[in-house]
mmCIF file of C-alpha atoms and ligand atoms in Angstrom:
data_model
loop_
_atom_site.group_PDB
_atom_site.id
_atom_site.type_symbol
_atom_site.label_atom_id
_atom_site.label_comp_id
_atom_site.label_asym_id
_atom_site.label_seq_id
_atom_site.Cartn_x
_atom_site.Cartn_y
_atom_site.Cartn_z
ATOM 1 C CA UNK A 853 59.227 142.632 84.874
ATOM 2 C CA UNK A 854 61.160 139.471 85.400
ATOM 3 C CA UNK A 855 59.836 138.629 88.723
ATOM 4 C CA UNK A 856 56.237 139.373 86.984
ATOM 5 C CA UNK A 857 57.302 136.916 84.312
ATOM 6 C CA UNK A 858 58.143 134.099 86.537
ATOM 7 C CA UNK A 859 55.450 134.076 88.661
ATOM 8 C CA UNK A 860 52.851 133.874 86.144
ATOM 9 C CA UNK A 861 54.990 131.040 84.357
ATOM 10 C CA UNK A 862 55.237 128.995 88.225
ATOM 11 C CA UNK A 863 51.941 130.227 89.091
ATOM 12 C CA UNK A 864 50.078 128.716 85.884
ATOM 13 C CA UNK A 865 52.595 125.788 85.806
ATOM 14 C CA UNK A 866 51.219 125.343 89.522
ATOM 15 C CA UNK A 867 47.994 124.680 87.880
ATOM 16 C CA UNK A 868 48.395 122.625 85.511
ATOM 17 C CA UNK A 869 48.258 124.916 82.434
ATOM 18 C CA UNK A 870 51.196 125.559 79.978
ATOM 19 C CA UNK A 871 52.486 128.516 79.304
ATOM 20 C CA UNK A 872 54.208 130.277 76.681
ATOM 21 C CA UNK A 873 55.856 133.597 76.306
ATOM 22 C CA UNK A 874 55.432 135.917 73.482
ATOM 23 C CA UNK A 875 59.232 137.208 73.479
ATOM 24 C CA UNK A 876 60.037 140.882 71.593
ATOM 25 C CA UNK A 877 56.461 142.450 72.766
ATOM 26 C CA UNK A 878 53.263 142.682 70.462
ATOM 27 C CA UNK A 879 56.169 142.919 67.403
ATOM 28 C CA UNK A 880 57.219 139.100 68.642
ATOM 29 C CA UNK A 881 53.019 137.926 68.882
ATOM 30 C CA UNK A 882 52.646 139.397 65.193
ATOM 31 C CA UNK A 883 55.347 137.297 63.872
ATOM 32 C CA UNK A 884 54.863 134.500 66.240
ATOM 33 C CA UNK A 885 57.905 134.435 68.125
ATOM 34 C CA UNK A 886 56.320 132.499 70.652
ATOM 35 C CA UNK A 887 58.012 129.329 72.899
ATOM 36 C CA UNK A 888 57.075 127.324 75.232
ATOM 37 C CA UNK A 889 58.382 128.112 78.953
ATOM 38 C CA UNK A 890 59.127 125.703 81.459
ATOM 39 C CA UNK A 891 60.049 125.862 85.271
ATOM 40 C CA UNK A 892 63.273 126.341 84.541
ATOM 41 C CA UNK A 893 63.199 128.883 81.965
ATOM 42 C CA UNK A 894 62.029 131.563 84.886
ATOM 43 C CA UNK A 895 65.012 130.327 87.057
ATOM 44 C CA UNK A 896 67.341 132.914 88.034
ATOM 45 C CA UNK A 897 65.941 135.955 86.981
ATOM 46 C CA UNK A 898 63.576 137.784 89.985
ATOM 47 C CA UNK A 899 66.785 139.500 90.703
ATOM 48 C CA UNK A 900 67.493 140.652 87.140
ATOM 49 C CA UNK A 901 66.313 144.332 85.979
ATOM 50 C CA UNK A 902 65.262 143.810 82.031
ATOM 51 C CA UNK A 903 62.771 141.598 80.944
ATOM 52 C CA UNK A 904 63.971 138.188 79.594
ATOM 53 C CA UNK A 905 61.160 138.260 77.138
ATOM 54 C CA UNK A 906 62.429 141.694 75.327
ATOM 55 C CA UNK A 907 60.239 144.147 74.719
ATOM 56 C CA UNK A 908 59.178 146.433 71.490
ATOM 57 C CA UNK A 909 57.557 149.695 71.068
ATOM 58 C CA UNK A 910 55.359 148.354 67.720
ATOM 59 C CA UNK A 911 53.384 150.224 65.113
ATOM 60 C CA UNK A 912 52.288 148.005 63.725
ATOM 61 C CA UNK A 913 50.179 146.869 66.571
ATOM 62 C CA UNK A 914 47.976 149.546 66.911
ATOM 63 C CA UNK A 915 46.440 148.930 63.418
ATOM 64 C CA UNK A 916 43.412 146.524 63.353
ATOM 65 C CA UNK A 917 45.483 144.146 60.730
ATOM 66 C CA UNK A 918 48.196 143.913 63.123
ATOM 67 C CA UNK A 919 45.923 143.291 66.158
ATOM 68 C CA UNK A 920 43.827 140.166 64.324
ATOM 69 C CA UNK A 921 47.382 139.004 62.860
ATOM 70 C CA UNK A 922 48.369 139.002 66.747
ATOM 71 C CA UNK A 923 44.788 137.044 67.793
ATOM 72 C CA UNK A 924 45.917 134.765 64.788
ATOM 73 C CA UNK A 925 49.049 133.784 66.244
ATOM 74 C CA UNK A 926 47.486 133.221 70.007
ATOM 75 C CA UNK A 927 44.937 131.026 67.964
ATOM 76 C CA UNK A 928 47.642 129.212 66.066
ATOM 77 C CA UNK A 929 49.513 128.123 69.183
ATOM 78 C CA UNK A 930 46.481 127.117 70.606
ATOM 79 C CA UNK A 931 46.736 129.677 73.573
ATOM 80 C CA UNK A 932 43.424 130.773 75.396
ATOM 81 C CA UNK A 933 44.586 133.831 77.125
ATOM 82 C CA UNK A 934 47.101 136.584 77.424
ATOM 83 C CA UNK A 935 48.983 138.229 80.118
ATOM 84 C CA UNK A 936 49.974 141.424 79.205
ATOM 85 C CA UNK A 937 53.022 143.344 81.783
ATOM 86 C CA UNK A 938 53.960 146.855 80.462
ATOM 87 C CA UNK A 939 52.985 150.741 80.598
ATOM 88 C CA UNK A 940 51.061 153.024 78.289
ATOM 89 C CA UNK A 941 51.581 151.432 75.124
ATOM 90 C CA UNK A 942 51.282 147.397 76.369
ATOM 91 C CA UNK A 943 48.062 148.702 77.829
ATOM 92 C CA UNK A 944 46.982 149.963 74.683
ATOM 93 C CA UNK A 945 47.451 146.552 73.145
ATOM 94 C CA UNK A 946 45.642 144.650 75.348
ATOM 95 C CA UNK A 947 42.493 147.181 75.449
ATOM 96 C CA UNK A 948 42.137 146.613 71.583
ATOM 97 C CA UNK A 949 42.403 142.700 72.297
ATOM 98 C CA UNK A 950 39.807 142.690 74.735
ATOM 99 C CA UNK A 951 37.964 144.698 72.743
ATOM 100 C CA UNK A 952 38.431 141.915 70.000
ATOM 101 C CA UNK A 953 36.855 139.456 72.308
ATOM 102 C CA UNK A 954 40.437 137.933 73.281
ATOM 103 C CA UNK A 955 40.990 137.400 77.063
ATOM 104 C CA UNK A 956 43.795 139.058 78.180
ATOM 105 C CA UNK A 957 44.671 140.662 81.696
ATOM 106 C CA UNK A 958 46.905 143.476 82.267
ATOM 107 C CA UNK A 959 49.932 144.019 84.381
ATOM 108 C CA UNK A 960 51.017 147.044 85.087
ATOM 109 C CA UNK A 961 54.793 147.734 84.440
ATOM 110 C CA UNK A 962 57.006 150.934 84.192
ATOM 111 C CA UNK A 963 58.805 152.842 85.824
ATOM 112 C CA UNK A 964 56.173 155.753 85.066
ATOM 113 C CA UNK A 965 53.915 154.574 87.497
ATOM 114 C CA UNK A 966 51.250 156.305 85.543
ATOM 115 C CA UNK A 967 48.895 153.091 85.104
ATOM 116 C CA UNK A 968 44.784 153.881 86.405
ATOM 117 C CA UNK A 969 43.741 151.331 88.600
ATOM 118 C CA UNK A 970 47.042 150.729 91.200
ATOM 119 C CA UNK A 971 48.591 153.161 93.558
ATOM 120 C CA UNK A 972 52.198 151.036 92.241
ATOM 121 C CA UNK A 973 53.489 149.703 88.909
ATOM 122 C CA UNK A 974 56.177 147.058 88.946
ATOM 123 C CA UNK A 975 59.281 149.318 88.339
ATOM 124 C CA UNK A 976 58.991 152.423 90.274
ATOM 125 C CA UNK A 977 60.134 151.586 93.291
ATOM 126 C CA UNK A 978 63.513 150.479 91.823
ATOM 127 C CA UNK A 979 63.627 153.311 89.591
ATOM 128 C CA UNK A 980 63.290 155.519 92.948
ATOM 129 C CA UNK A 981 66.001 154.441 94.532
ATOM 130 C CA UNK A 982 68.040 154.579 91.547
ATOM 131 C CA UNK A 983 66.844 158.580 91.206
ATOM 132 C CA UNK A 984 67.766 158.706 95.304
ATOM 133 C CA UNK A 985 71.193 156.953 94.640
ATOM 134 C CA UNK A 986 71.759 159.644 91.820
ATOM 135 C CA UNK A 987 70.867 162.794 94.004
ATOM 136 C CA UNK A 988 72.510 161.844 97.039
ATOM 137 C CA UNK A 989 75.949 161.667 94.939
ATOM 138 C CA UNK A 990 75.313 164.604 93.069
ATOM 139 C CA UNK A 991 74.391 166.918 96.533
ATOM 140 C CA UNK A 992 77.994 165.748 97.989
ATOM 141 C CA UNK A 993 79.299 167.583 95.044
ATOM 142 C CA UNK A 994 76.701 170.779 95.273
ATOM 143 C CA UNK A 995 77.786 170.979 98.737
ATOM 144 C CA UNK A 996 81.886 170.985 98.037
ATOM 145 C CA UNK A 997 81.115 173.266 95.047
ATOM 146 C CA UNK A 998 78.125 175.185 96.582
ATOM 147 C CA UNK A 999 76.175 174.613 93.556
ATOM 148 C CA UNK A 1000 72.593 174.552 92.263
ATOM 149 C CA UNK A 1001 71.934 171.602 90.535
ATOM 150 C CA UNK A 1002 68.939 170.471 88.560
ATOM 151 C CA UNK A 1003 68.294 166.870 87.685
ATOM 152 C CA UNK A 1004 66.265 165.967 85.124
ATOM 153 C CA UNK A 1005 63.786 162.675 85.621
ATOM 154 C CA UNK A 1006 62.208 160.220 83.398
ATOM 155 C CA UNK A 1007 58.292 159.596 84.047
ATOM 156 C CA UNK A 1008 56.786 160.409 80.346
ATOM 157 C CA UNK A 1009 53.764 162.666 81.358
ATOM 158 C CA UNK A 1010 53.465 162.106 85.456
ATOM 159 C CA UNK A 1011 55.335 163.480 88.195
ATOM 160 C CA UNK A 1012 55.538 160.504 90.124
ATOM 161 C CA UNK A 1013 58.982 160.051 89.929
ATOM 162 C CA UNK A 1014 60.341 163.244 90.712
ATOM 163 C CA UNK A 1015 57.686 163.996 93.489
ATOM 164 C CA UNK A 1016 58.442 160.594 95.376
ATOM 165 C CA UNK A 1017 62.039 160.913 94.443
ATOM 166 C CA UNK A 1018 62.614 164.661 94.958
ATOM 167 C CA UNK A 1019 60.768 164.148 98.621
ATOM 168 C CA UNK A 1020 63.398 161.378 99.484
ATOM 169 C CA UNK A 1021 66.088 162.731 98.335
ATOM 170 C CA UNK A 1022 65.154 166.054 100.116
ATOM 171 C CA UNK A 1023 64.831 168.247 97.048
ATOM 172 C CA UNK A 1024 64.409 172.461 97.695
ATOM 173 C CA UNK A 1025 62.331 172.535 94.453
ATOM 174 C CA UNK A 1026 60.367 169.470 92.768
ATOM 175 C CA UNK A 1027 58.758 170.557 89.210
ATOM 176 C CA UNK A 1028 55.853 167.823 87.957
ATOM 177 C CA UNK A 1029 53.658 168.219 84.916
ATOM 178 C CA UNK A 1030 50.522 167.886 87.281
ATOM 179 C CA UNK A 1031 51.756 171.681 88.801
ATOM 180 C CA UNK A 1032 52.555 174.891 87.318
ATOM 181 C CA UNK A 1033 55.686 176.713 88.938
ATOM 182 C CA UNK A 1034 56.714 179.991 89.502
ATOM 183 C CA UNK A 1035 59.957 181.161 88.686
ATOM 184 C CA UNK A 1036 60.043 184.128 90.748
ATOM 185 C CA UNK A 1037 58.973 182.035 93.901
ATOM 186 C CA UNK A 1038 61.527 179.784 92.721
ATOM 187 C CA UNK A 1039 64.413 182.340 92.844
ATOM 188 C CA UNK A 1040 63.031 183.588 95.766
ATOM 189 C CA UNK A 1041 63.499 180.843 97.791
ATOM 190 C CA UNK A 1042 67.240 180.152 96.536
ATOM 191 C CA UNK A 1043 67.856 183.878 97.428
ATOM 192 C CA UNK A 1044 66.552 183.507 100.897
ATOM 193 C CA UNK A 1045 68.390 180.207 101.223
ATOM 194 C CA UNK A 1046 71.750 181.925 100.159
ATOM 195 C CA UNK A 1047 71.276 184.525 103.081
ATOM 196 C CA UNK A 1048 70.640 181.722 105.587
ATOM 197 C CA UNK A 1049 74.294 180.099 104.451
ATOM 198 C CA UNK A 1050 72.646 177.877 102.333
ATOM 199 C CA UNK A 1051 74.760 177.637 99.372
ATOM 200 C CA UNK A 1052 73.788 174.594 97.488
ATOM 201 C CA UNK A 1053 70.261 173.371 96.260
ATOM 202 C CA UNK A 1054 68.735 170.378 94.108
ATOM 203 C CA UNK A 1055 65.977 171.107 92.122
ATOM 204 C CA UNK A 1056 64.239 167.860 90.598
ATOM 205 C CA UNK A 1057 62.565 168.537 87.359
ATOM 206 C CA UNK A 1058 59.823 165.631 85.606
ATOM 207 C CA UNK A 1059 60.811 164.977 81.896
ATOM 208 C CA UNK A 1060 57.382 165.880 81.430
ATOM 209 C CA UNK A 1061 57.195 169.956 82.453
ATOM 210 C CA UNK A 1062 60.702 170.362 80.256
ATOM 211 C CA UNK A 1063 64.021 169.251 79.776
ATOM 212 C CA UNK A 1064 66.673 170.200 82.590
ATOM 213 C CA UNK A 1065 68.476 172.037 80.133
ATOM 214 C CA UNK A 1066 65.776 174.327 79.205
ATOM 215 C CA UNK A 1067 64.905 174.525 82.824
ATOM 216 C CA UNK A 1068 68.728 175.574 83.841
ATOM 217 C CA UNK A 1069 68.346 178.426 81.199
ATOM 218 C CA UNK A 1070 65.446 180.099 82.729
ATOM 219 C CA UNK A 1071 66.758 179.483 85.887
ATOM 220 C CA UNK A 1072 70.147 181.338 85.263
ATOM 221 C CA UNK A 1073 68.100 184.141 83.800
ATOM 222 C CA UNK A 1074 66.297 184.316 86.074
ATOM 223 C CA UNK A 1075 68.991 184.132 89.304
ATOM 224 C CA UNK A 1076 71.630 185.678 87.268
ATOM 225 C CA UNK A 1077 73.808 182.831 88.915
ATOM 226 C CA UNK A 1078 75.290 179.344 87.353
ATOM 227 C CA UNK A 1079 74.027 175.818 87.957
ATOM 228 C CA UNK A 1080 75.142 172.451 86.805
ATOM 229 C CA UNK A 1081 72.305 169.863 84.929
ATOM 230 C CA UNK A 1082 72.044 166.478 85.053
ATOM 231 C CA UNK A 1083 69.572 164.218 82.777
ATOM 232 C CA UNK A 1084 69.479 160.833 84.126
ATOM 233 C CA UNK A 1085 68.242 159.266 81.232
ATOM 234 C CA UNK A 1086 67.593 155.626 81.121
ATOM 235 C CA UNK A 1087 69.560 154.617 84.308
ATOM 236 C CA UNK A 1088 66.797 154.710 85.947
ATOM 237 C CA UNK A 1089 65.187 151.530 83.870
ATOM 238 C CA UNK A 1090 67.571 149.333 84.458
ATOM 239 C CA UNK A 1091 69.078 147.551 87.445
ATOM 240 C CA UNK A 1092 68.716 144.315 90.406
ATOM 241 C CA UNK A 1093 65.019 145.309 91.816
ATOM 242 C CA UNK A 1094 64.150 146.449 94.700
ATOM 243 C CA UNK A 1095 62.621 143.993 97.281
ATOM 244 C CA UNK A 1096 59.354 145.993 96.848
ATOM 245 C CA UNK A 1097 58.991 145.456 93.460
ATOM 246 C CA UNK A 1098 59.781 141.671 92.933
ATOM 247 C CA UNK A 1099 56.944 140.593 95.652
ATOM 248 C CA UNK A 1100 54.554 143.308 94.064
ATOM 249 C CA UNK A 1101 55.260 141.781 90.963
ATOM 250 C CA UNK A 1102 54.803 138.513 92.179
ATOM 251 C CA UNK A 1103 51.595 139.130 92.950
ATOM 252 C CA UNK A 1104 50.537 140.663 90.411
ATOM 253 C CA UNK A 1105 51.434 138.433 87.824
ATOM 254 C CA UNK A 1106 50.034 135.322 89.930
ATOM 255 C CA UNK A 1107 46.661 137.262 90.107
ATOM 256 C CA UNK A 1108 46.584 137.369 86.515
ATOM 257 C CA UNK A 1109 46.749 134.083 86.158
ATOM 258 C CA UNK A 1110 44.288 133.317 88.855
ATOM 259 C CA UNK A 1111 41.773 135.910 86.806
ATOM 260 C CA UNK A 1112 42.621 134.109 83.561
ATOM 261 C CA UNK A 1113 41.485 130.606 85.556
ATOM 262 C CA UNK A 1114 38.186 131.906 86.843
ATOM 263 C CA UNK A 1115 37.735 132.596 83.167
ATOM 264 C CA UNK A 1116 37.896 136.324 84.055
ATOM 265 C CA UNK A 1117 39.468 138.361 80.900
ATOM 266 C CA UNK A 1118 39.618 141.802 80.157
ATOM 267 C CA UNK A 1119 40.623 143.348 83.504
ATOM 268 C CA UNK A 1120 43.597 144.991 84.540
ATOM 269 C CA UNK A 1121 45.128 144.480 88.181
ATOM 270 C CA UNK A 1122 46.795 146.674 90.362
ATOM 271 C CA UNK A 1123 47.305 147.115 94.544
ATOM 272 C CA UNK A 1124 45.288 149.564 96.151
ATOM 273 C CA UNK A 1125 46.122 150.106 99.946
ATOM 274 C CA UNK A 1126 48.256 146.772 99.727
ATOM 275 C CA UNK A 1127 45.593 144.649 98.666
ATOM 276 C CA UNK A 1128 45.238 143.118 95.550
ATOM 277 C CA UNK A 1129 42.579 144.543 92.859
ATOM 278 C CA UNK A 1130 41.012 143.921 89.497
ATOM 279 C CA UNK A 1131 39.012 146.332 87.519
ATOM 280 C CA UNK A 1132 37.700 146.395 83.636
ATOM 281 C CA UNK A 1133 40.538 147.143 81.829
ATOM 282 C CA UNK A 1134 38.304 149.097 78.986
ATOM 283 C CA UNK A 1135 37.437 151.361 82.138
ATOM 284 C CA UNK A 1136 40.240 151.488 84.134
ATOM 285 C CA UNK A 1137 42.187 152.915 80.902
ATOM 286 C CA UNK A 1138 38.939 156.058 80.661
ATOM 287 C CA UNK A 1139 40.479 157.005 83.828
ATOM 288 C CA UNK A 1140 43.157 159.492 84.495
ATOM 289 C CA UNK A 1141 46.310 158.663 86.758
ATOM 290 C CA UNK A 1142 46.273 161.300 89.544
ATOM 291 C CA UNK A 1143 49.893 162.366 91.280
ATOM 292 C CA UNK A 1144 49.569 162.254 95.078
ATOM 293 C CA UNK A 1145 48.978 166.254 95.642
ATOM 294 C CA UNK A 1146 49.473 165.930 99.137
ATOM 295 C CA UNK A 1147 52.715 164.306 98.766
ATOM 296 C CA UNK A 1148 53.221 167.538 96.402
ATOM 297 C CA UNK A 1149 52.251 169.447 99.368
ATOM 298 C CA UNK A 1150 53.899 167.963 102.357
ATOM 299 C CA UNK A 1151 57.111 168.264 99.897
ATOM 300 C CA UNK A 1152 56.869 172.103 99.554
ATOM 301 C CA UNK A 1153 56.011 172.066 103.181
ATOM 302 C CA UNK A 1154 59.336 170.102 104.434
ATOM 303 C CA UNK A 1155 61.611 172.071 101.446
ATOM 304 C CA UNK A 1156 61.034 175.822 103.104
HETATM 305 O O1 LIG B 372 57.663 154.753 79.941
HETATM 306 C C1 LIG B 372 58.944 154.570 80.412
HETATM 307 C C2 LIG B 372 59.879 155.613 79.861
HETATM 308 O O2 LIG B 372 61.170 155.365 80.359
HETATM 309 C C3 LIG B 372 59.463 157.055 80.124
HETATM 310 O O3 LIG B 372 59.769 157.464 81.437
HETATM 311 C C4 LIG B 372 60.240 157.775 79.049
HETATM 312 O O4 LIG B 372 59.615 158.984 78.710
HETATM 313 C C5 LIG B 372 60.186 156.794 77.910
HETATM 314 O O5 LIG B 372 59.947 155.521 78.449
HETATM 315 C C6 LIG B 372 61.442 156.747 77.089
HETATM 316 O O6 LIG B 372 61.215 155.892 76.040
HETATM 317 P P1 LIG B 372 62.356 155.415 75.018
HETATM 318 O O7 LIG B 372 63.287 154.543 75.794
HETATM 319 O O8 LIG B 372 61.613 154.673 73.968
HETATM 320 O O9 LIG B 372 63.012 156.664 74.554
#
C-alpha cells in the first residue's frame, strides 16, 4: 500500500497538482483528518509493509450521512478527486462516491486478491511468500515428526491464497471456498500416501471453507490418526514487499492519477495480462472474482 501511496503522491506532484492524504481510511475523510503531502513525506516507505496513512474498517461510512459528510470534507479542502487503495470494503466506499457524482478511482489492495477487474491486487504476492515461508518451516517439522499438518489461510471468501500458496509450497490437499471437497477422497489419498512411505502431508485450508481447527476434527475422524494445526492469522498482512508488488503498485497508483488528469472518475484499475486496465468501477464491482480453476486443477494434478 505504501509503494501505491507514494507513487500517486510523486506521480501527481510530477504534474503539478497537490496532493493530500486522507490518513485513518473513510473514518479519517469523515472527520477530516486530512494533510497535505509533500515529496518527502512518501520518502522511505516502498519498502515498508503497512500503510503510512492507517487504515479503518468504518460504519459509519456506509450510511448516506457519513458518505456526504465525507464529500463535505473533500469539498472543504478544496480537493477535486479521490484515490481510493484497499479491498472489499474501500471499494465499497468509493462505489457510493461515484455514485454521489464525486470522482474517485480505485486501487485495488489486499492481500485477498478478490478485487473484479485485475488478475493481481497490491498485497498478494507478499502475502504468498509469507504463506510459502510458513509451510516450508512447518513441512521440516512434518517430516522429522511424520505428521499431517493443516494450515489455515487468510483470504476472506476466495481461495486465492491457499490455491497459489498451497501449489508453491507443494501442498497434498488445497481446500478453497470456490470447491467442495471430499473427505473420503481426502483420507484416501493420505492412506495411499502412508503405504508408499509417505508419512507426512500439508493440507492448506482457505479461511473461507472453515477454520483449520474444525477442519483437523473431521479430519481425525475421519483418518482415525492425529495432526497438528496451524492458523496463520495476520502474518500474512504484514511485512517488507515483495519486488512484485511495489512496481505493481507503482503503477497502479500512477494510473490513477493519470485517470484522475484526463478527468476520468469513477473507474477502478487493475493489470490484466501485465498491462495496465481501467474499467467502470459501478460495473467492475457487479462482477464476481473468479479463482483460477485450472490452477485448482493442475494443483490436484501435481499433488497425486
Ligand atoms: O481482507 C483482508 C483480510 O486479512 C482477510 O483475509 C481476513 O478475512 C480479514 O481481512 C481479517 O480482518 P480483520 O483484521 O479485521 O479481522
Amino acid at each position: 500500500m505504501n509503494a501505491a501511496v507514494r507513487a500517486v503522491v510523486r506521480k501527481a506532484i510530477f504534474h503539478e497538482i497537490e496532493v493530500y492524504g486522507v490518513f485513518g481510511g473513510y473514518a479519517g475523510l469523515i472527520s477530516g483528518n486530512i494533510k497535505k503531502l509533500e515529496l518527502g513525506s512518501v520518502g522511505d516507505i516502498i519498502h515498508r509493509g503497512g500503510t503510512m496513512l492507517y487504515s479503518a474498517r468504518c460504519e459509519e461510512f456506509k450510511t448516506k450521512e457519513g458518505q456526504q459528510k465525507g464529500i463535505d470534507q473533500l469539498k472543504k479542502h478544496g480537493i477535486d478527486g479521490l484515490v481510493v487503495i484497499g479491498g472489499d470494503g474501500s471499494y465499497m466506499g468509493a462505489k457510493a462516491l461515484t455514485e454521489q457524482g464525486y470522482p474517485c478511482v480505485g486501487v485495488p489492495g489486499t492481500i485477498d486478491n478478490d478485487i473484479p477487474g485485475t488478475e493481481f491486487t497490491i498485497g498478494f504476492d507478499t502475502a504468498l511468500n509469507t504463506v510459502i515461508d510458513a509451510i516450508d518451516k512447518i513441512r521440516d517439522t512434518a517430516t522429522s515428526h511424520e505428521r499431517t499438518f493443516i494450515i489455515e489461510v487468510m483470504g476472506r471468501n476466495a481461495g486465492d491464497i491457499a490455491l497459489w500458496a498451497g501449489l508453491a509450497g507443494g501442498a497434498e490437499t488445497i481446500l478453497i471456498p470456490e470447491e467442495n471437497y471430499d473427505m473420503n477422497d481426502i483420507a484416501d489419498r493420505l492412506q495411499k500416501g502412508n503405504e508408499r512411505g509417505k508419512k507426512h502431508s500439508i493440507i492448506v485450508v482457505a479461511e473461507g471453507v472453515c477454520s483449520g481447527h474444525e477442519f483437523g476434527k473431521q479430519l481425525k475422524e475421519a483418518t482415525g490418526t492425529d495432526n497438528r494445526i496451524s492458523t496463520l492469522g495476520h502474518i500474512q498482512r504484514g511485512g517488507s514487499p515483495t519486488a512484485f508488488d511495489r512496481v505493481l503498485a507503482s503503477r497502479l497508483g500512477a494510473r490513477a492519477v493519470e485517470l484522475l488528469l484526463d478527468g476520468k472518475g469513477g473507474r477502478a484499475v487493475g493489470m490484466e495480462q501485465n498491462k495496465l486496465v481501467d474499467y467502470d468501477i459501478i460495473e467492475a464491482l457487479g462482477r464476481k472474482h473468479t479463482v483460477d480453476l485450472d490452477l485448482y486443477k493442475l494443483s490436484q494434478e501435481l499433488s497425486i
